[in-house]
XYZ file of C-alpha atoms in Angstrom:
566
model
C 44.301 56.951 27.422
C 44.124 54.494 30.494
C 43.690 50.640 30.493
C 39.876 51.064 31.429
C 38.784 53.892 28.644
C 36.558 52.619 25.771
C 38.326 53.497 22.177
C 35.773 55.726 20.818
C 36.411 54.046 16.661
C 34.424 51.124 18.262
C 31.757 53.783 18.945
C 32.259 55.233 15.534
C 32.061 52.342 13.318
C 28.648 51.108 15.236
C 27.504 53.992 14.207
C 28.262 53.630 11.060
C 26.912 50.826 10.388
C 23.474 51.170 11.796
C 23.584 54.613 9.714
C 23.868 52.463 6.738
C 21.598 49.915 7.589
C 18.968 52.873 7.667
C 19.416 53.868 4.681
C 19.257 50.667 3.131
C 15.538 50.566 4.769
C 14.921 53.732 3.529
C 16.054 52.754 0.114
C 13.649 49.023 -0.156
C 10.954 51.689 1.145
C 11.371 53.906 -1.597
C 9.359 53.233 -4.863
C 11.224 52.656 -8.299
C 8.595 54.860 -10.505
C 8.234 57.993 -8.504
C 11.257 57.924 -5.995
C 8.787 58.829 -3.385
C 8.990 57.070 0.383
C 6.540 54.383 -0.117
C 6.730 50.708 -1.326
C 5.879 50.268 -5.446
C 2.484 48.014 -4.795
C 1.331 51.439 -3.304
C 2.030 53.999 -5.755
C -0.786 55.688 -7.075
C 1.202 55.797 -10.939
C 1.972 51.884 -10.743
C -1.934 51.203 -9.459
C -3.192 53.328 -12.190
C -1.098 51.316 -15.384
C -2.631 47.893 -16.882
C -0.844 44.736 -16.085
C 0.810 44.821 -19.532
C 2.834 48.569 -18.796
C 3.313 47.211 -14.820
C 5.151 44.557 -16.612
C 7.313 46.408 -18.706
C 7.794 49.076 -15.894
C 9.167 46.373 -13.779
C 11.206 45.112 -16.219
C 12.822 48.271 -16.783
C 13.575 48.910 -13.235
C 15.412 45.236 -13.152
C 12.530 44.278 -10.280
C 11.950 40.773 -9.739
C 8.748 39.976 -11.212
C 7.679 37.268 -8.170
C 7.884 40.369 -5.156
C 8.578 43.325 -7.249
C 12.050 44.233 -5.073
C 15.299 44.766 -6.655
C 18.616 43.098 -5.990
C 18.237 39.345 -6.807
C 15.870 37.501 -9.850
C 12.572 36.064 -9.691
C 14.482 32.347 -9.962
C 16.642 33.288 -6.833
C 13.318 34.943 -4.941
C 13.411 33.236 -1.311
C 9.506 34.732 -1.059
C 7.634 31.687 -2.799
C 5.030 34.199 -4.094
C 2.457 33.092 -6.243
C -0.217 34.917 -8.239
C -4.248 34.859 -6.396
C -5.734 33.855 -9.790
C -3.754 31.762 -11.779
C -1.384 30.254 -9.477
C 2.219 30.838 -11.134
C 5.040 32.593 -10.173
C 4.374 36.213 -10.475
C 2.840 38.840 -8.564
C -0.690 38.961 -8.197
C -0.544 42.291 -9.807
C 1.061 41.138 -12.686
C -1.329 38.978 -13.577
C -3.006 39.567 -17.058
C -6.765 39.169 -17.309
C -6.889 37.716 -20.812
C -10.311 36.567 -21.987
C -9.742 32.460 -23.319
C -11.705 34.058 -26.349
C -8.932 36.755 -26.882
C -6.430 34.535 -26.444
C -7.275 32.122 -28.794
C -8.256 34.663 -31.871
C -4.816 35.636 -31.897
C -4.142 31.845 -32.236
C -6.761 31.726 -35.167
C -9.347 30.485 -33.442
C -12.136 31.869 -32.655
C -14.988 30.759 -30.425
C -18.193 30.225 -31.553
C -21.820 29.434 -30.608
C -21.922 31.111 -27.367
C -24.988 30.439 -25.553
C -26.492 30.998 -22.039
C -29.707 31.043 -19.326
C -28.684 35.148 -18.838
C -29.503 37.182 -21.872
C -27.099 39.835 -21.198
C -24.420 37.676 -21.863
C -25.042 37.348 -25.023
C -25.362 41.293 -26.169
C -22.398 42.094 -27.064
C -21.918 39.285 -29.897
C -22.554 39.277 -32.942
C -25.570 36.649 -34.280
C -23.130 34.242 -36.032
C -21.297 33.359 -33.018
C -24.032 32.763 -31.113
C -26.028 29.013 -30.809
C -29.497 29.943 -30.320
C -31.624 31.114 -32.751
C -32.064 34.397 -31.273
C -30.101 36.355 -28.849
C -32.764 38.710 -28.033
C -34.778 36.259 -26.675
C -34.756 32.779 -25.045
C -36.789 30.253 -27.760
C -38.813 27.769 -25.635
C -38.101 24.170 -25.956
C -34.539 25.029 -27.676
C -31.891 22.839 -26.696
C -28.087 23.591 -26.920
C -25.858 20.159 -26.950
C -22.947 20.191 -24.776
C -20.621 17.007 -24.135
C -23.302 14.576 -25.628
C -25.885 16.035 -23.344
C -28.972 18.508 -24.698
C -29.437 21.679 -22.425
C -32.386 24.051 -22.128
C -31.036 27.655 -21.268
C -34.284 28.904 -20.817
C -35.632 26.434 -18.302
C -31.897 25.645 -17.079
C -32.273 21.919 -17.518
C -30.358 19.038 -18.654
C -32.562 16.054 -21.182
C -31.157 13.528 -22.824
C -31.749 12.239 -26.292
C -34.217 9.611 -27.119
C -33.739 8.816 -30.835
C -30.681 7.424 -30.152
C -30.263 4.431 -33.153
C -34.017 3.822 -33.586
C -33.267 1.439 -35.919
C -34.757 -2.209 -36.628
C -30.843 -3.062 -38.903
C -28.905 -2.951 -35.588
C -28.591 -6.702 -35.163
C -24.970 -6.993 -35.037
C -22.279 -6.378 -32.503
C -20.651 -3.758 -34.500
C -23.929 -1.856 -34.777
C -25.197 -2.579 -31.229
C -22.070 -1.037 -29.917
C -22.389 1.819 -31.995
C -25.467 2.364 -30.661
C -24.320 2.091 -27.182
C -21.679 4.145 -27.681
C -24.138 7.040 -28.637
C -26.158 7.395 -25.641
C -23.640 9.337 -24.013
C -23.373 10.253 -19.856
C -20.507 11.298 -18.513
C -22.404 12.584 -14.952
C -23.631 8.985 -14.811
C -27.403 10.689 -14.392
C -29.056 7.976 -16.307
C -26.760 5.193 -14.630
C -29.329 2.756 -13.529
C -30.267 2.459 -17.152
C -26.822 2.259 -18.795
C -26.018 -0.017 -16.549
C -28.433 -2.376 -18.585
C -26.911 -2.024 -21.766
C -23.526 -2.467 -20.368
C -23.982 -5.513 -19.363
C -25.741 -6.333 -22.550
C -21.924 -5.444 -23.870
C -20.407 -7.931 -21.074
C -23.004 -10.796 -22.906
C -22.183 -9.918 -26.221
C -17.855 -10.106 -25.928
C -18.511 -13.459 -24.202
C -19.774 -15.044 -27.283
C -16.618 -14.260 -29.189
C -18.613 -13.527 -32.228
C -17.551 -11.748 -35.493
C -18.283 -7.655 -35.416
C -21.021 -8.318 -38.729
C -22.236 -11.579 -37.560
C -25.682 -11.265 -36.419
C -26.489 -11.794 -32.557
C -28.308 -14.537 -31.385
C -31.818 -14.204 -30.951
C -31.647 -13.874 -27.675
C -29.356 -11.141 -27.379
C -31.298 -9.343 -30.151
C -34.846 -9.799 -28.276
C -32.539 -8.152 -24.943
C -31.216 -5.220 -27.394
C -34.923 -4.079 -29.008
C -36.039 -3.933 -25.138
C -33.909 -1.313 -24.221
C -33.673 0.699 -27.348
C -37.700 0.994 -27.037
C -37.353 1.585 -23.492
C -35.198 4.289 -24.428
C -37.916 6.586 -26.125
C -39.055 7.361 -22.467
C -36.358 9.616 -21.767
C -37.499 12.317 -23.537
C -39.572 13.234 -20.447
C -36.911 12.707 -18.257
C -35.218 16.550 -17.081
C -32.586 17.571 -14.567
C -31.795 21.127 -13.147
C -28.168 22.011 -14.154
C -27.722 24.092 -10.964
C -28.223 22.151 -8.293
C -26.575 24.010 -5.218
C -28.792 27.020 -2.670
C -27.217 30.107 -2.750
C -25.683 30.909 0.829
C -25.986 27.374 2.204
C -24.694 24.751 3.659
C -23.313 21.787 1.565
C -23.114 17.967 2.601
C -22.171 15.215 0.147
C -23.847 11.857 0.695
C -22.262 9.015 -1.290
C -23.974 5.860 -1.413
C -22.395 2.499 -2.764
C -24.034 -0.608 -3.628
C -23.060 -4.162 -5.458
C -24.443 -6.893 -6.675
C -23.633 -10.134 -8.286
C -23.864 -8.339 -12.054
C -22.845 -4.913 -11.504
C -21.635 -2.541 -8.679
C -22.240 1.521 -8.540
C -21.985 4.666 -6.453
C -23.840 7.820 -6.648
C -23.123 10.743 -5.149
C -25.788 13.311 -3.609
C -25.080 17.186 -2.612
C -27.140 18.557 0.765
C -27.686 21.884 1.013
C -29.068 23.933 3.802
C -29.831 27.445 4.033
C -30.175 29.781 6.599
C -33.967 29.176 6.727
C -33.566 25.648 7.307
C -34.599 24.469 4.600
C -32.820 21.590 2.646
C -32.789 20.097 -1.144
C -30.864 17.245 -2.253
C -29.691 17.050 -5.423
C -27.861 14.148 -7.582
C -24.236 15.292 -8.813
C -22.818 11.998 -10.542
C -22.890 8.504 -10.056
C -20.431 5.921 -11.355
C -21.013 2.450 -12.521
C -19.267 -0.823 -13.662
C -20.590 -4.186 -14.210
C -19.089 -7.466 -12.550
C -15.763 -8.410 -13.460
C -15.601 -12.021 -15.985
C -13.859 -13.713 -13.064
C -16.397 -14.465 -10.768
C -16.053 -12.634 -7.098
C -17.827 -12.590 -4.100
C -20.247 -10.245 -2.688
C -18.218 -8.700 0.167
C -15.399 -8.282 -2.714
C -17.639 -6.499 -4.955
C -18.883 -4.624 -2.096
C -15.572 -3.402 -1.484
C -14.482 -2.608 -5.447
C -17.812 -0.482 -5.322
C -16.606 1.991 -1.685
C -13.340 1.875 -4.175
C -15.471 3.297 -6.534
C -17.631 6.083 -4.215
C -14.353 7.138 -3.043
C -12.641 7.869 -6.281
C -15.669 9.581 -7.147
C -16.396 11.950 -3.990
C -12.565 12.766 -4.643
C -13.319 14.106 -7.985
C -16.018 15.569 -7.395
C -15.171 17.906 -4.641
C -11.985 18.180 -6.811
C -14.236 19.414 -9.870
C -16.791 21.165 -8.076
C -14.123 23.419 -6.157
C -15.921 23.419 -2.766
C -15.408 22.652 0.778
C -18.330 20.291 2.393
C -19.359 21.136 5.707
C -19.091 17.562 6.218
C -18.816 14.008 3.888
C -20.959 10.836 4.525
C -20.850 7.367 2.822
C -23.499 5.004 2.921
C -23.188 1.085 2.279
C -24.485 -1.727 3.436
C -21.304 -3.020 4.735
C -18.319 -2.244 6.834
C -14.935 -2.025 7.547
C -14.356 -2.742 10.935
C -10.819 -3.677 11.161
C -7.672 -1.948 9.809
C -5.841 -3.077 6.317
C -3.028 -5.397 7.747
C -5.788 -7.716 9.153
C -6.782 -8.992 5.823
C -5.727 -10.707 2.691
C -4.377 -9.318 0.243
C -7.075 -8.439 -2.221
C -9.052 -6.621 0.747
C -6.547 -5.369 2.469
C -4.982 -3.349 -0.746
C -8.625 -2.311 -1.602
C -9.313 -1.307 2.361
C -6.073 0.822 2.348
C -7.445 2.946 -0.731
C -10.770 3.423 1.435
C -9.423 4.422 3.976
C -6.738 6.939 1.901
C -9.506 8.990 0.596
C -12.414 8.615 3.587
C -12.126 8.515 7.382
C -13.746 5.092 8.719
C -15.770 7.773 10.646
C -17.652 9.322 7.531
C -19.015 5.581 6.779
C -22.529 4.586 7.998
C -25.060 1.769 7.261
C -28.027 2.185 5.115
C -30.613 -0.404 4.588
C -31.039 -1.575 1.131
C -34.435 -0.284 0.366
C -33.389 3.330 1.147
C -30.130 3.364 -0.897
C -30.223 4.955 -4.633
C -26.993 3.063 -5.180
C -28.925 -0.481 -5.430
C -30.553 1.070 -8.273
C -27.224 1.079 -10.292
C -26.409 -2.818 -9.075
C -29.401 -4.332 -10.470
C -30.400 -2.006 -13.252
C -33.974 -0.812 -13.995
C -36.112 0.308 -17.285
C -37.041 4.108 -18.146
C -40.408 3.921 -16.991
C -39.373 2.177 -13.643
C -36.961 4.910 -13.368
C -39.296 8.015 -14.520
C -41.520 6.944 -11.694
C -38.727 6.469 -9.056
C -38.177 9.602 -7.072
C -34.887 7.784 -4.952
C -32.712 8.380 -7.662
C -33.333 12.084 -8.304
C -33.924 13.358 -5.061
C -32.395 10.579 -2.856
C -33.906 8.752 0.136
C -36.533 11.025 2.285
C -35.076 10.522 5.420
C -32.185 12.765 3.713
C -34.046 16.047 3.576
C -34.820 15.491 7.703
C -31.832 16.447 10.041
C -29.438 13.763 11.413
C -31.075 12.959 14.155
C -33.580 10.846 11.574
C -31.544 8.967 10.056
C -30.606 5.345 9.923
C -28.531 3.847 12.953
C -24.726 3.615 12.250
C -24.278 0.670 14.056
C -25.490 -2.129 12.508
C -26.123 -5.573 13.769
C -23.079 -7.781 12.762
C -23.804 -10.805 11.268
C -22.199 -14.391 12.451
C -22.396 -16.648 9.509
C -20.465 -14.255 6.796
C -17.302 -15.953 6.151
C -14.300 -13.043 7.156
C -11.405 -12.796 4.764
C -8.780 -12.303 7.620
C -5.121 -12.888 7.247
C -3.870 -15.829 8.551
C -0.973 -15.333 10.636
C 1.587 -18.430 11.518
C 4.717 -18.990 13.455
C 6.982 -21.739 14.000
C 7.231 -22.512 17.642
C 9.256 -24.956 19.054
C 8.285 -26.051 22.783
C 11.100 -27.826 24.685
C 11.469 -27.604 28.168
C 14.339 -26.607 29.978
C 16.795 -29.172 31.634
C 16.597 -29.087 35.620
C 21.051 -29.180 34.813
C 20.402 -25.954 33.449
C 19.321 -24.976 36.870
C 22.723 -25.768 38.474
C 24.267 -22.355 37.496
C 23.592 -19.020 35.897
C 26.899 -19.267 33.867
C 26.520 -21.112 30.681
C 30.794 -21.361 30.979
C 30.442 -22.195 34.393
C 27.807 -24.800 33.721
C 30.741 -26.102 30.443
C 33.338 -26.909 33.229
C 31.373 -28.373 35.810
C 30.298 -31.011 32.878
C 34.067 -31.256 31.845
C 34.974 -32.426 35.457
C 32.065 -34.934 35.596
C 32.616 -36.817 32.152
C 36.769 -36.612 33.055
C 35.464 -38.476 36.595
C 33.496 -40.785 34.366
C 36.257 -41.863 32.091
C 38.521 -41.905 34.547
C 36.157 -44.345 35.882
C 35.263 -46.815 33.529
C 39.228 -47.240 32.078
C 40.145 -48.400 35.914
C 36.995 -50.557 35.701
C 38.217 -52.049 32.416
C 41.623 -52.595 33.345
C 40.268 -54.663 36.414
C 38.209 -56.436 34.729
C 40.216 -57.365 32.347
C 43.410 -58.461 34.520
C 44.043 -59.836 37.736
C 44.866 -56.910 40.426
C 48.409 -57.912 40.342
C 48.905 -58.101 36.438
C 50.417 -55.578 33.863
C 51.299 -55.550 30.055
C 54.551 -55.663 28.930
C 54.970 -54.650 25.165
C 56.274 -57.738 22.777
C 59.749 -57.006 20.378
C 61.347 -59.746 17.918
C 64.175 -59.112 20.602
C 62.116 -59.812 23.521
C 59.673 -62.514 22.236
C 59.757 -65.014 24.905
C 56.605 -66.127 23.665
C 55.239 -69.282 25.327
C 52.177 -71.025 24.004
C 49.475 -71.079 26.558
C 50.554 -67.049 27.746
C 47.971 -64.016 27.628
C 48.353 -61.011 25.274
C 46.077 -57.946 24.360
C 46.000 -57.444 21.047
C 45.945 -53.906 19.640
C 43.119 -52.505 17.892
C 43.541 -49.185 16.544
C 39.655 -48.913 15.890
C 38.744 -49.081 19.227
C 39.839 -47.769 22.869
C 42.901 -48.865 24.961
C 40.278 -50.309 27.383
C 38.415 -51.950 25.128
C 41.012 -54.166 23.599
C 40.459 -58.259 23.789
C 42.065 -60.415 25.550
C 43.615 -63.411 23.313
C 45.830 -66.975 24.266
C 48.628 -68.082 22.260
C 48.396 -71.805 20.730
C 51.226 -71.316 18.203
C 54.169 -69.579 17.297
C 55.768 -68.780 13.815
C 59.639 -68.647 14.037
C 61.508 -67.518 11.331
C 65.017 -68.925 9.508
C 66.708 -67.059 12.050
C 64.534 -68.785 14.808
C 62.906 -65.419 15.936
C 59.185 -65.806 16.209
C 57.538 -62.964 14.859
C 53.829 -63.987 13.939
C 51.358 -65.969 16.732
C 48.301 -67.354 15.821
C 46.276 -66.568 19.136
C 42.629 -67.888 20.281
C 40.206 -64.765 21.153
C 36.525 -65.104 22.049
C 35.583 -64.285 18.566
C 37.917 -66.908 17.089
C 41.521 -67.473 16.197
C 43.448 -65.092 13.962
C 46.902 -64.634 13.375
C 48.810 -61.520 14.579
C 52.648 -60.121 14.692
C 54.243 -59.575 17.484
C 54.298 -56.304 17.169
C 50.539 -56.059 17.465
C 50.474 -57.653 20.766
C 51.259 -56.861 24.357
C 52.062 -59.793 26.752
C 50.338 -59.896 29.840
C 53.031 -60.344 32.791
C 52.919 -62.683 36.077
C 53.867 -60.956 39.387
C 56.978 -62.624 39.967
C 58.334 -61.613 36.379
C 57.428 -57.645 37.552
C 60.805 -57.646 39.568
C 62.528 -56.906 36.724
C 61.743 -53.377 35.275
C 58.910 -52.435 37.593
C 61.072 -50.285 39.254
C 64.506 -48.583 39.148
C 65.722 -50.415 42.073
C 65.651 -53.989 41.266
C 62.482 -54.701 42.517
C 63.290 -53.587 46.250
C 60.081 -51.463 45.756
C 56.738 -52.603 45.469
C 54.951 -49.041 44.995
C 56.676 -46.252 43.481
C 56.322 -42.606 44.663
C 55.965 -40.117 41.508
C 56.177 -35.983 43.312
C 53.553 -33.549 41.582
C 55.604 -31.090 39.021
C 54.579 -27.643 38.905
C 54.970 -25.218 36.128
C 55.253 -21.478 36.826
């Protein structure tokens, strides 16, 4: 075989293993029931069992139960399958259709008082487990209650109802609240009349009060109004399906505040293929004025807090996908979060988290169902209101009629903005600094100067001080020729050489050995007494012939060379 030949076992184990990796295709391909060439989601037999015997048939063929393929466990599946229906992780096919009613009789419980608008949902049960009176017919006027709220099947309508603690005894705060407590609305569709009874509740807690002592009278005259306004709602009906089949849906939440209470209500917009458009009230929050008294812009804010929760949950609840959100107020945000203080800005960042600042627009304040919840009203104010059930009119018209989202802004409101501060420190620059661009540079070039300076002012000194011809000579107990009348400079050790003073001697001190070794000298100051020691004698010119230089005095100037150290 020559240098340049191919080995044909290269060519043989290639082939080998794309032969295997075929059949490994072949053998995913190929179902686990009937061993036939086609994937196990596909086979007539495993289409044809209930979820119940697809389970056990997987289980017996060691599938994993997330992709139904074999070689690895439905914790170490890579496909992150999960079931159409219920959302875990299992196939779709899997998936067990188990009837809540089913599931809980095996429990013991079983569900009871089944009602409905459709009558042949209720055939197949039995009378007893059934709520209305008759499940071969729909009894007019028969109301089914459901979370605190009556229901009509036949009509489809939601009433509320008003003999709700009738009762002329309920003059204490325990009873009031029980009361209260009874006229139950968890949509909030009654909200601009709950409202009034909460903040009945904000009156009462602020009197501190025992729960049996009786009210005052004023609170009790405030609590028989609205229990007899109450018996109006009995005329007072909502449909329970508000949507249009194969339409369109807009939500329109509108917010509102005031200085007792603050509110949002949320409407749904639908629009069918015909054109034609209903608007329909899905819930409505409300909460009255916090103790600690804020100002209208705050509450104005805590109440778009509010809409936004609420649109959240109710798109949330509701399951659907709006063509498009709105939210109307009577105020705006026009700047971003870290502009404010702290209060707004926290509030304006949770806006903002669950809106777009886009989706906002301005709505006057007689158009907006919202202002409704902020001041409160009575039921026969509210019977006669058509905002609150049907929202504002311009609503049912297309956009192009309603109110201007740019609103005039108004000058005299007084802007919670963050106030931003910094230390600044203005000095101007020294023209020295000018001399050079090296701050080392500049360092030496000062060095030289100050050196000139001193240089300077110690020549100056010594001038001054002395005649041009004098020197110092120091002063030893063995060389203390001391005459009175002579010149010294007496050392200071807290000041400079140049600075010393000049004193005269007026008397000498000798000792027992005749060796004067304290003066007491005149200075300008005064006259103190000094040692010797402490003193340097201030020489004539003709006594400088004898140590001014090395050569008896031959030598007026002495010549010192320059040393240089390499």
């Amino acid at each position: 075989m020559s240098l340049t030949e191919q080995p044909t076992h290269t060519r043989r184990t290639n082939f080998t293993r794309t032969t295997s990796f075929a059949a490994t295709e072949r053998d995913n391909h190929r179902c686990h029931l009937c061993n036939m060439t086609h994937i196990l989601t596909k086979c007539q037999r495993f289409l044809a069992m209930n979820p119940a015997h697809r389970y056990r048939a997987a289980l017996d063929a060691r599938l994993c139960l997330n992709c139904l393929r074999d070689g690895h466990r439905a914790r170490d599946c890579s496909s992150q399958y999960k079931c159409r229906h219920c959302n875990l992780a299992h196939h779709t096919m899997l998936h067990s259709h188990i009837a809540p009613a089913d599931l809980l009789a095996k429990g013991g419980f079983e569900l009871r008082k089944w009602t409905s608008n459709h009558l042949p949902v209720l055939s197949g049960l039995s009378a007893e487990l059934i709520a209305t009176r008759s499940s071969l017919q729909l009894v007019p006027n028969e109301t089914v209650k459901t979370f605190g709220i009556s229901w009509k099947p036949e009509s489809d309508e939601l009433c509320f109802d008003s003999n709700v603690g009738v009762d002329g005894a309920t003059s204490t705060m325990r009873s009031i609240l029980s009361t209260i407590a009874k006229m139950y609305d968890p949509l909030g569709l009654i909200a601009p009349i709950i409202v009034r009874a909460k903040m009945l509740i904000q009156e009462l807690w602020l009197l501190k009060s025992g729960w049996d002592d009786p009210v005052p009278h004023l609170i009790y005259n405030k609590w028989k109004a609205i229990q007899g306004d109450w018996q109006s709602l009995a005329e007072f009906k909502t449909n329970r399906y508000v949507l249009l089949p194969d339409s369109k849906i807009e939500l329109h939440t509108f917010v509102d505040a005031s200085e007792d209470a603050y509110g949002a209500c949320i409407y749904a917009r639908c629009k069918n293929a015909k054109g034609e458009a209903r608007i329909s009230l899905l819930a409505s929050k409300s909460r009255v004025a916090p103790l600690k008294r804020l100002t209208l812009p705050r509450l104005e804010l805590s109440a778009a807090v509010l809409a936004a929760h609420l649109h959240h949950r109710v798109k949330k609840a509701m399951q659907i996908v709006p063509v498009e959100s709105f939210f109307w107020s009577d105020s705006t945000i026009a700047s971003p979060p870290n502009t404010w203080k702290t209060f707004v800005a926290n509030r304006v960042a949770e806006v903002q988290h669950y809106s777009h600042p886009r989706q906002w627009r301005h709505v006057p304040g007689r158009s907006n169902p919202a202002d409704l919840i902020s001041r409160g009203m009575s039921a026969t104010a509210f019977k006669q209101n058509p905002l609150w059930s049907s929202g504002p009119d311009w609503l049912a018209h297309p956009a192009s009629h309603w109110p201007s989202s740019n609103p005039k802004p108004i000058d005299d409101v007084d802007l919670e903005t963050r106030q931003v501060s910094a230390t600044v420190v203005c000095a101007q620059t020294h023209p020295w600094f000018d001399v050079s661009s090296s701050f080392l540079r500049l360092v030496r070039i000062f060095a030289h100067c100050l050196r000139f300076v001193h240089n300077t002012r110690h020549k100056t000194r010594s001038q001054r001080l002395l005649p041009h011809t004098a020197t110092t000579k120091t002063i030893t107990p063995d060389n203390n020729n001391i005459l009175i009348g002579r010149m010294v400079i007496l050392m200071d050790e807290s000041l400079p050489t140049t600075r010393w003073p000049l004193a005269r001697v007026i008397e000498t001190h000798p000792g027992e050995d005749n060796i004067v070794r304290v003066v007491t000298l005149k200075t300008a100051k005064g006259i103190v007494t000094r040692p010797i020691t402490k003193t340097h004698l201030v020489l004539q010119p003709e006594e400088l012939t004898d140590w001014k230089t090395p050569d008896n005095g031959h030598r007026m100037n002495l010549w010192i060379p320059t040393i240089w150290y390499y």
